[in-house]
Steps between C-alpha positions, in 0.01 A plus 500: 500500500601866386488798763133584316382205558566464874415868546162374394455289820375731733570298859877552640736415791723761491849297713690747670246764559587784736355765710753702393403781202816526425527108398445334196280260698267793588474639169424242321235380742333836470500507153359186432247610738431813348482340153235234641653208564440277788818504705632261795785674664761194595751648775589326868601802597124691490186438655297720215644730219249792397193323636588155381574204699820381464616115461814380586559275221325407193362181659345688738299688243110450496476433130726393233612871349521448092873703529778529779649822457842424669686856654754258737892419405509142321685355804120540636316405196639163453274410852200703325502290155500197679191653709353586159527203395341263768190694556458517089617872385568510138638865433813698656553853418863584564600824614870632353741382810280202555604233265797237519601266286454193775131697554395448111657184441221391808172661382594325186497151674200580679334608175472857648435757203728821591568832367796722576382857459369802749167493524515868608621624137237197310176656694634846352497359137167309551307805645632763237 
């Protein structure tokens, strides 16, 4: 699946969300809130980001989202595709600064479809 496509699927876990405005992890939660998505902010660290419950892990997550949007360092991500892939997630967005080579080569072998790209700049381009 293309970036397009998966920004068609309108229920995300955004991995790595923050609190913090100044984070990646808060932006892109907001945005995909603001554009109408259904967002599940994944983040130990929180309670609740901007009015949201937040889950500590992706298995913890009420529903299966259609897209993980991943905002963590690969050394984190390798625990969160194999997450992904036992409760049945089929799409990772990778934020720039999230992706290893050992972190691919995974989602590949759990037949995990991925895309390497910031969704930050691809909502821009959709919503012109």
């Amino acid at each position: 699946m293309k970036e397009m496509e998966l920004l068609k699927l309108k229920k995300w876990a955004v991995v790595g969300a923050s609190a913090n405005k100044e984070k990646y992890g808060y932006k892109i939660l907001r945005k995909l809130m603001d554009y109408g998505y259904e967002v599940y902010p994944v983040n130990p660290n929180y309670k609740q980001i901007e009015g949201l419950k937040c889950y500590a892990s992706v298995k913890d997550l009420p529903e299966i989202p259609d897209v993980i949007d991943m905002v963590v360092a690969p050394r984190h991500g390798i625990k969160v595709v194999e997450e992904a892939a036992e409760v049945g997630i089929k799409n990772i967005w990778l934020q720039p600064g999230t992706v290893s080579d050992e972190l691919l080569k995974l989602a590949e072998e759990k037949g995990i479809n991925t895309v390497q790209a910031c969704v930050l700049v691809a909502l821009n381009d959709v919503n012109k």
